[in-house]
Amino acid sequence: MKAICFYFQIHQPFRLKTYRFFDIGNDHYYYDDFSNDDIITRIAQRSYLPANEMLLNMIKENGKNFKVAFSISGTALEQLEQYVPEFIDSMKELVDTGCVEFLSETYAHSLASLEDQDEFVQQVKDHDNKIYQLFGQHPKVFRNTELIYDDDISAVVASMGFNGVITDGAKHILGWKSPNYIYNSPVVPKLKLLLKNSKLSDDIAFRFSNSEWASYPLTADKYINWIAELPEEEQIVNLFMNYETFGELQPRESGIFEFMKALPRFAAQKGIQFWTPSEVVAKMKPVDQLSVMHPISWADEERDTSAWLGNTLQQEAVHKLYSIGERVRLCRDRRIKQDWYYLQASDHFFYMSTKHSQDGSVHSHYSPYDSPYMAFTNYMNVLSDFIIRVEEQYPETIDNEELNSLLLTIRNQETEISELKHEVEMMRNNIVKDTTGDFPVTGSEEPAKSTVKAAAPARPRAKAKKATARTTASKKK
């Protein structure tokens, strides 16, 4: 029996406005709100919302037999909440079917797993808290930014409690092996690896509407037959793609929505099921270990990290950013924390790529800049201002160890002051109880004064009554 595992990625960065050298130190707001609103609203209307409606209808028509998984970055969720709140509602409706699973990832869709382990762990926690807050799910399977993965990352992911990881079935890693099996990490054998079938995924995501493609037009029955004809022992086909595939990369006019709707019917005829990643992890056993010595991803022809770290511009920007990571994590300024996450989005470094040919055209298509050098200059101007703000709170002249010690002392003093205030409050309550017999009260009340005021008028009223009695008696006489 074979199964298909569908996983869709949703991510949008907070795009930067044009930020010039003379803005450094004067302007601390970095974002192009108009572009962010326009882009995510347009994509949601053309892709996310109709695709959600499509999946909901597919689930209703096929019951529990059709299932999918999503990973949505924290930065995308924030923009969707702000600009397209109806998407969040439609996603909750999908979740209520019990046929949708959310995967874990970094909140900022960042490269933290390659540069800063502490930051990486913190972002995963923040992302999963956001998913639980919105959708009530605790992610069980992990997918890193752009499916970045290696053996070192597997150890960190396993330490966070995940039992499965999604990554790319890169040819230079698999060699003669097939991506249609479950593998495990040699570093942490209990961690299972789900590998993207790049050929079958890209047939939908990139080639579906290409009239020059040899297999055009792609129909649902043809596609399911391809999967059914795979060797019997190859039981899982992982189809991973961006959610913009539906309606954006492949326009509605191409027939992509009708293609998807027909898949479950033809799959049922061939005995092919649909599983979520956590179901795959639970039901299937690894056939072998897969060692990944150097980071891989699902980007570009190389399937490595060169899309974000392939030239000196990108490397300089990334290393400069993460050089202040420890100081930012010590900070309690909400705006600095927010900007820190937004500036980590991998897209900023993707725009700085100087690749050519097909990969270069992909980078140019997504970039809002005229050249990689403009992307680098704009980002570094923003980063320079951000670093100034961080150093105003935590000067660079103080090393991290000394800074940690000072902050620990301050926080200990804050705790001690709080405890002393509590003791004073208890002592005040005890004094009130001893002198008045009343129950302890909160510090905002003033029991002693109110008690005296209530009791004091009692004697004058008694004297007044006696005086009145004497006066009446004398008159009678």
Short mmCIF file of C-alpha atoms in Angstrom, two decimals:
data_model
loop_
_atom_site.label_atom_id
_atom_site.label_comp_id
_atom_site.label_asym_id
_atom_site.label_seq_id
_atom_site.Cartn_x
_atom_site.Cartn_y
_atom_site.Cartn_z
CA MET A 1 0.00 0.00 0.00
CA LYS A 2 1.27 3.44 -0.93
CA ALA A 3 0.63 6.83 0.67
CA ILE A 4 1.03 10.46 -0.36
CA CYS A 5 2.16 13.07 2.17
CA PHE A 6 1.24 16.62 1.12
CA TYR A 7 3.02 19.51 2.84
CA PHE A 8 2.59 23.21 1.98
CA GLN A 9 4.79 26.12 3.05
CA ILE A 10 3.44 29.62 3.73
CA HIS A 11 5.94 32.39 4.38
CA GLN A 12 6.09 36.12 3.78
CA PRO A 13 8.82 38.44 5.14
CA PHE A 14 8.38 41.98 6.39
CA ARG A 15 9.88 43.80 3.41
CA LEU A 16 12.17 46.76 4.09
CA LYS A 17 11.53 50.24 2.81
CA THR A 18 14.23 52.24 1.04
CA TYR A 19 16.55 53.14 3.91
CA ARG A 20 19.41 55.51 3.14
CA PHE A 21 22.69 56.18 4.91
CA PHE A 22 21.39 59.49 6.28
CA ASP A 23 18.46 57.69 7.93
CA ILE A 24 20.82 55.84 10.27
CA GLY A 25 20.33 57.13 13.80
CA ASN A 26 17.27 59.16 12.82
CA ASP A 27 14.64 56.71 11.58
CA HIS A 28 14.00 53.51 13.53
CA TYR A 29 11.10 52.20 11.47
CA TYR A 30 12.35 49.98 8.66
CA TYR A 31 9.36 48.46 6.85
CA ASP A 32 7.45 49.07 3.63
CA ASP A 33 3.93 48.73 4.99
CA PHE A 34 2.28 49.41 1.64
CA SER A 35 4.18 46.59 -0.11
CA ASN A 36 3.64 44.17 2.76
CA ASP A 37 -0.09 44.84 2.78
CA ASP A 38 -0.41 44.76 -1.00
CA ILE A 39 1.60 41.57 -1.58
CA ILE A 40 0.11 39.37 1.10
CA THR A 41 -3.43 40.57 0.39
CA ARG A 42 -3.02 39.89 -3.32
CA ILE A 43 -1.53 36.43 -2.77
CA ALA A 44 -4.17 35.55 -0.19
CA GLN A 45 -6.99 36.53 -2.54
CA ARG A 46 -5.52 34.70 -5.52
CA SER A 47 -4.04 31.70 -3.74
CA TYR A 48 -4.36 31.13 0.01
CA LEU A 49 -8.11 31.70 0.40
CA PRO A 50 -9.31 29.79 -2.70
CA ALA A 51 -6.82 27.00 -1.92
CA ASN A 52 -8.20 26.73 1.61
CA GLU A 53 -11.71 26.51 0.18
CA MET A 54 -10.52 23.82 -2.24
CA LEU A 55 -8.97 21.72 0.55
CA LEU A 56 -12.02 22.09 2.75
CA ASN A 57 -14.27 20.79 -0.04
CA MET A 58 -11.85 17.92 -0.72
CA ILE A 59 -11.91 16.92 2.94
CA LYS A 60 -15.70 17.11 3.10
CA GLU A 61 -16.03 14.98 -0.03
CA ASN A 62 -13.47 12.37 1.03
CA GLY A 63 -13.88 12.36 4.80
CA LYS A 64 -10.76 11.41 6.74
CA ASN A 65 -9.22 9.92 3.61
CA PHE A 66 -7.62 13.19 2.51
CA LYS A 67 -5.09 14.95 4.76
CA VAL A 68 -2.46 17.66 4.40
CA ALA A 69 0.16 19.49 6.46
CA PHE A 70 1.24 23.14 6.66
CA SER A 71 4.14 25.13 7.99
CA ILE A 72 3.47 28.84 8.38
CA SER A 73 6.21 31.19 9.58
CA GLY A 74 5.52 33.55 12.45
CA THR A 75 6.16 36.58 10.24
CA ALA A 76 3.54 35.34 7.75
CA LEU A 77 1.04 34.71 10.54
CA GLU A 78 1.51 38.25 11.87
CA GLN A 79 0.84 39.76 8.45
CA LEU A 80 -2.15 37.51 7.82
CA GLU A 81 -3.62 38.44 11.20
CA GLN A 82 -3.15 42.13 10.39
CA TYR A 83 -4.08 42.31 6.71
CA VAL A 84 -6.09 39.15 5.90
CA PRO A 85 -7.76 37.99 9.14
CA GLU A 86 -10.30 35.98 7.16
CA PHE A 87 -7.47 33.61 6.22
CA ILE A 88 -6.92 32.75 9.89
CA ASP A 89 -10.64 32.00 10.21
CA SER A 90 -10.62 29.78 7.13
CA MET A 91 -7.55 27.94 8.42
CA LYS A 92 -9.28 27.31 11.74
CA GLU A 93 -12.18 25.81 9.81
CA LEU A 94 -9.72 23.47 8.12
CA VAL A 95 -8.17 22.54 11.45
CA ASP A 96 -11.60 21.64 12.84
CA THR A 97 -11.86 18.82 10.28
CA GLY A 98 -9.06 16.92 12.04
CA CYS A 99 -7.32 16.40 8.67
CA VAL A 100 -4.76 19.22 8.88
CA GLU A 101 -1.45 19.12 10.72
CA PHE A 102 0.88 22.02 11.52
CA LEU A 103 4.63 21.57 11.44
CA SER A 104 7.19 23.34 13.59
CA GLU A 105 9.76 25.78 12.21
CA THR A 106 11.65 28.96 13.09
CA TYR A 107 9.40 31.93 13.86
CA ALA A 108 11.28 34.31 11.57
CA HIS A 109 11.99 31.84 8.75
CA SER A 110 15.61 32.47 9.66
CA LEU A 111 19.08 30.98 9.21
CA ALA A 112 19.53 30.69 12.98
CA SER A 113 20.11 26.91 12.75
CA LEU A 114 23.34 27.66 10.87
CA GLU A 115 24.54 30.58 12.96
CA ASP A 116 23.16 30.65 16.51
CA GLN A 117 21.87 27.54 18.27
CA ASP A 118 20.33 29.41 21.22
CA GLU A 119 18.44 31.68 18.86
CA PHE A 120 17.34 28.68 16.82
CA VAL A 121 15.83 26.93 19.85
CA GLN A 122 14.11 30.10 21.07
CA GLN A 123 12.52 30.80 17.70
CA VAL A 124 11.15 27.27 17.44
CA LYS A 125 9.54 27.65 20.85
CA ASP A 126 8.04 31.02 19.93
CA HIS A 127 6.70 29.67 16.65
CA ASP A 128 5.07 26.65 18.27
CA ASN A 129 3.50 28.84 20.94
CA LYS A 130 2.02 30.98 18.15
CA ILE A 131 0.61 27.90 16.41
CA TYR A 132 -0.97 26.68 19.63
CA GLN A 133 -2.38 30.13 20.40
CA LEU A 134 -4.07 30.38 16.99
CA PHE A 135 -4.91 26.79 16.11
CA GLY A 136 -4.67 24.72 19.29
CA GLN A 137 -2.03 22.29 17.98
CA HIS A 138 1.37 21.33 19.35
CA PRO A 139 3.58 20.53 16.32
CA LYS A 140 5.22 17.10 16.46
CA VAL A 141 7.29 17.12 13.25
CA PHE A 142 9.88 19.75 12.38
CA ARG A 143 10.75 21.49 9.12
CA ASN A 144 13.52 24.03 9.05
CA THR A 145 13.66 27.19 6.97
CA GLU A 146 13.70 26.14 3.29
CA LEU A 147 14.19 22.52 4.50
CA ILE A 148 17.76 23.29 5.67
CA TYR A 149 19.16 20.21 7.40
CA ASP A 150 22.35 18.39 8.40
CA ASP A 151 23.49 15.97 11.10
CA ASP A 152 24.26 18.75 13.59
CA ILE A 153 20.80 20.24 13.17
CA SER A 154 19.25 16.80 13.68
CA ALA A 155 20.79 16.61 17.17
CA VAL A 156 19.32 19.99 18.18
CA VAL A 157 15.92 19.13 16.73
CA ALA A 158 15.81 15.82 18.61
CA SER A 159 16.78 17.58 21.84
CA MET A 160 13.65 19.73 21.45
CA GLY A 161 11.47 16.61 21.49
CA PHE A 162 10.64 16.14 17.80
CA ASN A 163 10.56 12.63 16.37
CA GLY A 164 10.52 13.56 12.69
CA VAL A 165 12.12 16.06 10.30
CA ILE A 166 11.15 17.09 6.78
CA THR A 167 13.97 17.86 4.36
CA ASP A 168 14.92 17.57 0.70
CA GLY A 169 15.76 14.36 -1.13
CA ALA A 170 18.89 15.95 -2.56
CA LYS A 171 20.51 13.76 -5.23
CA HIS A 172 24.06 14.39 -4.02
CA ILE A 173 23.05 13.02 -0.62
CA LEU A 174 20.84 10.14 -1.71
CA GLY A 175 23.03 8.89 -4.54
CA TRP A 176 21.34 5.72 -5.82
CA LYS A 177 18.79 5.67 -2.99
CA SER A 178 15.16 6.66 -3.41
CA PRO A 179 13.42 9.49 -1.51
CA ASN A 180 10.32 7.27 -1.26
CA TYR A 181 11.43 5.66 2.00
CA ILE A 182 11.81 6.76 5.60
CA TYR A 183 15.39 7.20 6.80
CA ASN A 184 16.84 8.19 10.17
CA SER A 185 19.65 10.33 11.48
CA PRO A 186 22.95 8.56 12.29
CA VAL A 187 23.48 11.07 15.12
CA VAL A 188 20.04 10.51 16.69
CA PRO A 189 18.64 7.22 15.33
CA LYS A 190 15.18 7.84 16.80
CA LEU A 191 14.77 10.91 14.57
CA LYS A 192 13.05 9.94 11.29
CA LEU A 193 13.63 11.78 8.02
CA LEU A 194 10.90 12.48 5.45
CA LEU A 195 12.44 13.40 2.10
CA LYS A 196 10.86 15.50 -0.62
CA ASN A 197 10.32 13.74 -3.95
CA SER A 198 11.59 16.68 -6.00
CA LYS A 199 10.56 15.36 -9.40
CA LEU A 200 6.91 14.68 -8.55
CA SER A 201 6.62 17.81 -6.39
CA ASP A 202 8.01 20.09 -9.09
CA ASP A 203 5.75 18.52 -11.72
CA ILE A 204 2.90 20.24 -9.87
CA ALA A 205 4.64 23.33 -8.51
CA PHE A 206 6.66 24.42 -11.56
CA ARG A 207 5.82 22.36 -14.68
CA PHE A 208 2.05 21.98 -14.46
CA SER A 209 1.15 24.82 -16.85
CA ASN A 210 4.25 24.60 -19.04
CA SER A 211 2.93 23.74 -22.50
CA GLU A 212 6.49 22.89 -23.68
CA TRP A 213 6.85 20.16 -21.04
CA ALA A 214 6.86 16.66 -22.55
CA SER A 215 4.18 15.46 -20.09
CA TYR A 216 1.86 18.43 -20.65
CA PRO A 217 -1.03 18.45 -19.93
CA LEU A 218 -0.80 16.83 -16.53
CA THR A 219 -4.04 15.15 -15.48
CA ALA A 220 -4.94 13.63 -12.11
CA ASP A 221 -5.25 10.07 -13.41
CA LYS A 222 -1.88 10.30 -15.21
CA TYR A 223 -0.20 11.64 -12.09
CA ILE A 224 -1.66 8.98 -9.79
CA ASN A 225 -0.61 6.28 -12.27
CA TRP A 226 2.98 7.52 -12.03
CA ILE A 227 2.86 7.03 -8.26
CA ALA A 228 1.11 3.65 -8.50
CA GLU A 229 3.77 2.40 -10.94
CA LEU A 230 6.63 3.07 -8.51
CA PRO A 231 8.28 -0.09 -7.11
CA GLU A 232 6.01 -1.82 -4.59
CA GLU A 233 8.47 -1.36 -1.72
CA GLU A 234 8.53 2.43 -2.22
CA GLN A 235 5.53 3.17 -0.05
CA ILE A 236 5.64 6.89 0.72
CA VAL A 237 5.73 9.82 -1.71
CA ASN A 238 6.38 13.18 -0.06
CA LEU A 239 5.03 16.08 -2.10
CA PHE A 240 6.35 19.34 -0.61
CA MET A 241 5.71 22.76 -2.18
CA ASN A 242 4.87 26.41 -1.58
CA TYR A 243 1.17 27.09 -1.04
CA GLU A 244 1.35 29.82 -3.68
CA THR A 245 1.48 26.97 -6.20
CA PHE A 246 -2.29 27.10 -6.25
CA GLY A 247 -3.50 30.26 -7.95
CA GLU A 248 -0.22 32.22 -7.96
CA LEU A 249 2.61 30.14 -9.46
CA GLN A 250 0.04 28.06 -11.33
CA PRO A 251 -2.91 30.35 -12.17
CA ARG A 252 -6.47 29.23 -11.71
CA GLU A 253 -6.90 29.22 -15.51
CA SER A 254 -4.34 26.40 -15.79
CA GLY A 255 -6.76 23.98 -14.15
CA ILE A 256 -4.61 23.44 -11.06
CA PHE A 257 -7.59 23.51 -8.68
CA GLU A 258 -9.53 20.93 -10.70
CA PHE A 259 -6.41 18.77 -10.88
CA MET A 260 -6.08 18.75 -7.10
CA LYS A 261 -9.77 18.05 -6.51
CA ALA A 262 -9.59 14.96 -8.73
CA LEU A 263 -6.53 13.42 -7.05
CA PRO A 264 -8.30 11.68 -4.12
CA ARG A 265 -10.78 9.91 -6.43
CA PHE A 266 -8.08 8.41 -8.65
CA ALA A 267 -5.87 7.66 -5.64
CA ALA A 268 -8.69 5.67 -4.02
CA GLN A 269 -9.03 3.59 -7.19
CA LYS A 270 -5.36 2.62 -6.90
CA GLY A 271 -5.47 2.03 -3.14
CA ILE A 272 -3.25 5.04 -2.44
CA GLN A 273 -3.87 6.86 0.85
CA PHE A 274 -3.07 10.37 2.14
CA TRP A 275 -1.13 10.67 5.41
CA THR A 276 0.09 13.58 7.50
CA PRO A 277 3.82 13.72 8.41
CA SER A 278 3.16 12.57 11.99
CA GLU A 279 1.22 9.58 10.64
CA VAL A 280 4.14 8.71 8.38
CA VAL A 281 6.52 8.90 11.34
CA ALA A 282 4.22 6.71 13.46
CA LYS A 283 3.43 4.07 10.83
CA MET A 284 6.69 3.60 8.91
CA LYS A 285 10.09 2.29 9.94
CA PRO A 286 13.40 3.63 8.62
CA VAL A 287 15.13 1.50 6.02
CA ASP A 288 18.56 3.03 6.56
CA GLN A 289 20.52 5.86 8.11
CA LEU A 290 21.17 8.95 5.99
CA SER A 291 24.22 11.00 6.89
CA VAL A 292 24.23 14.67 5.87
CA MET A 293 27.63 16.13 6.66
CA HIS A 294 26.99 19.54 5.10
CA PRO A 295 23.73 21.54 5.15
CA ILE A 296 21.21 20.86 2.40
CA SER A 297 18.03 22.70 1.42
CA TRP A 298 15.36 22.60 -1.28
CA ALA A 299 16.61 25.80 -2.95
CA ASP A 300 18.40 26.20 -6.30
CA GLU A 301 20.12 23.50 -8.32
CA GLU A 302 22.82 22.90 -5.69
CA ARG A 303 20.29 22.08 -2.95
CA ASP A 304 22.66 23.63 -0.39
CA THR A 305 22.78 26.95 1.50
CA SER A 306 24.42 28.97 -1.27
CA ALA A 307 21.09 30.69 -1.98
CA TRP A 308 21.66 32.70 1.23
CA LEU A 309 25.39 32.33 1.96
CA GLY A 310 26.92 31.91 -1.48
CA ASN A 311 28.79 35.21 -1.77
CA THR A 312 30.72 37.64 0.43
CA LEU A 313 27.83 40.12 0.56
CA GLN A 314 25.50 37.54 2.06
CA GLN A 315 28.12 36.18 4.45
CA GLU A 316 29.02 39.66 5.72
CA ALA A 317 25.37 40.54 6.33
CA VAL A 318 24.52 37.28 8.10
CA HIS A 319 27.60 37.27 10.33
CA LYS A 320 27.13 40.93 11.25
CA LEU A 321 23.51 40.26 12.20
CA TYR A 322 24.18 37.26 14.42
CA SER A 323 27.19 38.89 16.08
CA ILE A 324 24.76 40.79 18.32
CA GLY A 325 22.40 37.88 18.97
CA GLU A 326 23.37 37.32 22.59
CA ARG A 327 22.91 40.99 23.47
CA VAL A 328 19.51 41.14 21.81
CA ARG A 329 18.32 38.11 23.79
CA LEU A 330 19.29 39.90 26.99
CA CYS A 331 17.18 42.88 25.95
CA ARG A 332 13.65 43.50 27.23
CA ASP A 333 12.71 46.16 24.70
CA ARG A 334 9.71 44.86 22.74
CA ARG A 335 10.50 46.87 19.60
CA ILE A 336 14.08 45.66 19.49
CA LYS A 337 12.92 42.06 19.91
CA GLN A 338 10.40 42.49 17.10
CA ASP A 339 12.89 44.08 14.71
CA TRP A 340 15.41 41.37 15.55
CA TYR A 341 13.01 38.70 14.32
CA TYR A 342 11.96 40.62 11.21
CA LEU A 343 15.59 41.27 10.19
CA GLN A 344 16.43 37.57 10.40
CA ALA A 345 14.09 36.49 7.59
CA SER A 346 16.16 34.50 5.09
CA ASP A 347 14.58 36.47 2.22
CA HIS A 348 16.79 39.50 2.93
CA PHE A 349 19.88 37.42 2.12
CA PHE A 350 18.18 35.62 -0.77
CA TYR A 351 17.83 39.01 -2.50
CA MET A 352 21.62 39.48 -2.29
CA SER A 353 22.38 36.43 -4.43
CA THR A 354 24.65 37.02 -7.43
CA LYS A 355 23.84 33.74 -9.16
CA HIS A 356 23.08 33.62 -12.88
CA SER A 357 21.11 31.43 -15.30
CA GLN A 358 17.93 29.80 -14.00
CA ASP A 359 18.76 30.18 -10.28
CA GLY A 360 19.62 33.84 -10.82
CA SER A 361 16.29 34.51 -12.52
CA VAL A 362 14.43 32.97 -9.56
CA HIS A 363 16.26 35.24 -7.11
CA SER A 364 15.55 38.28 -9.29
CA HIS A 365 11.87 37.37 -9.63
CA TYR A 366 11.30 37.49 -5.88
CA SER A 367 13.57 40.46 -5.12
CA PRO A 368 12.13 43.99 -4.77
CA TYR A 369 15.59 45.43 -5.56
CA ASP A 370 17.18 46.27 -8.91
CA SER A 371 20.38 44.42 -8.02
CA PRO A 372 21.93 42.27 -5.25
CA TYR A 373 24.17 45.21 -4.35
CA MET A 374 21.19 47.47 -3.70
CA ALA A 375 19.68 44.73 -1.54
CA PHE A 376 22.93 44.51 0.44
CA THR A 377 23.32 48.28 0.85
CA ASN A 378 19.74 48.80 1.98
CA TYR A 379 19.88 45.94 4.46
CA MET A 380 23.22 47.01 5.93
CA ASN A 381 21.94 50.56 6.44
CA VAL A 382 19.00 49.18 8.39
CA LEU A 383 21.23 46.80 10.32
CA SER A 384 23.62 49.64 11.23
CA ASP A 385 20.78 51.61 12.82
CA PHE A 386 19.53 48.51 14.61
CA ILE A 387 22.98 47.77 16.05
CA ILE A 388 23.22 51.36 17.35
CA ARG A 389 19.92 50.88 19.19
CA VAL A 390 21.11 47.62 20.72
CA GLU A 391 24.46 49.11 21.80
CA GLU A 392 22.69 52.06 23.43
CA GLN A 393 21.19 49.57 25.86
CA TYR A 394 24.11 47.13 26.00
CA PRO A 395 27.40 48.89 25.10
CA GLU A 396 29.95 46.93 23.10
CA THR A 397 32.66 48.02 25.54
CA ILE A 398 31.18 45.59 28.08
CA ASP A 399 31.86 41.98 27.15
CA ASN A 400 29.01 39.48 27.18
CA GLU A 401 30.17 37.69 30.33
CA GLU A 402 30.36 40.94 32.31
CA LEU A 403 27.02 42.06 30.88
CA ASN A 404 25.41 38.79 31.89
CA SER A 405 26.78 39.19 35.40
CA LEU A 406 25.46 42.76 35.71
CA LEU A 407 22.02 41.79 34.41
CA LEU A 408 21.89 38.82 36.77
CA THR A 409 22.71 41.13 39.69
CA ILE A 410 19.99 43.58 38.62
CA ARG A 411 17.40 40.85 38.27
CA ASN A 412 18.35 39.35 41.63
CA GLN A 413 17.93 42.78 43.20
CA GLU A 414 14.54 43.17 41.55
CA THR A 415 13.50 39.82 43.01
CA GLU A 416 14.80 40.80 46.45
CA ILE A 417 12.95 44.14 46.34
CA SER A 418 9.76 42.35 45.38
CA GLU A 419 10.14 39.91 48.26
CA LEU A 420 10.80 42.73 50.72
CA LYS A 421 7.70 44.58 49.54
CA HIS A 422 5.71 41.42 50.13
CA GLU A 423 7.12 41.08 53.67
CA VAL A 424 6.26 44.72 54.45
CA GLU A 425 2.72 44.14 53.21
CA MET A 426 2.36 41.09 55.44
CA MET A 427 3.67 43.03 58.46
CA ARG A 428 1.17 45.85 57.84
CA ASN A 429 -1.66 43.34 57.63
CA ASN A 430 -0.55 41.70 60.87
CA ILE A 431 -0.42 45.08 62.65
CA VAL A 432 -3.96 45.89 61.52
CA LYS A 433 -5.17 42.50 62.71
CA ASP A 434 -3.53 42.88 66.14
CA THR A 435 -4.90 46.41 66.79
CA THR A 436 -8.42 46.12 65.35
CA GLY A 437 -9.22 42.43 65.30
CA ASP A 438 -10.12 42.74 61.64
CA PHE A 439 -8.96 40.35 58.94
CA PRO A 440 -5.85 41.26 56.93
CA VAL A 441 -6.52 43.58 54.02
CA THR A 442 -4.63 44.69 50.96
CA GLY A 443 -2.15 47.57 51.03
CA SER A 444 -4.41 49.82 48.96
CA GLU A 445 -6.88 50.07 51.87
CA GLU A 446 -6.41 52.05 55.13
CA PRO A 447 -8.23 49.98 57.78
CA ALA A 448 -6.92 51.79 60.90
CA LYS A 449 -8.18 55.22 59.83
CA SER A 450 -11.56 53.98 58.66
CA THR A 451 -12.08 52.08 61.94
CA VAL A 452 -11.33 55.15 64.07
CA LYS A 453 -13.65 57.31 62.00
CA ALA A 454 -16.48 54.82 62.42
CA ALA A 455 -16.10 54.49 66.22
CA ALA A 456 -15.39 58.14 67.16
CA PRO A 457 -18.87 59.59 66.63
CA ALA A 458 -20.48 57.04 69.07
CA ARG A 459 -19.74 59.03 72.34
CA PRO A 460 -20.86 62.50 71.17
CA ARG A 461 -24.20 61.05 70.08
CA ALA A 462 -24.75 59.57 73.61
CA LYS A 463 -23.94 62.88 75.33
CA ALA A 464 -26.30 64.71 73.02
CA LYS A 465 -29.16 62.42 74.06
CA LYS A 466 -28.50 63.08 77.82
CA ALA A 467 -28.33 66.84 77.24
CA THR A 468 -31.63 66.75 75.41
CA ALA A 469 -33.24 64.79 78.27
CA ARG A 470 -32.09 67.35 80.87
CA THR A 471 -33.41 70.26 78.82
CA THR A 472 -36.83 68.63 78.47
CA ALA A 473 -37.01 67.93 82.20
CA SER A 474 -36.21 71.55 83.16
CA LYS A 475 -38.90 72.85 80.86
CA LYS A 476 -41.48 70.62 82.51
CA LYS A 477 -40.53 72.00 85.87
#
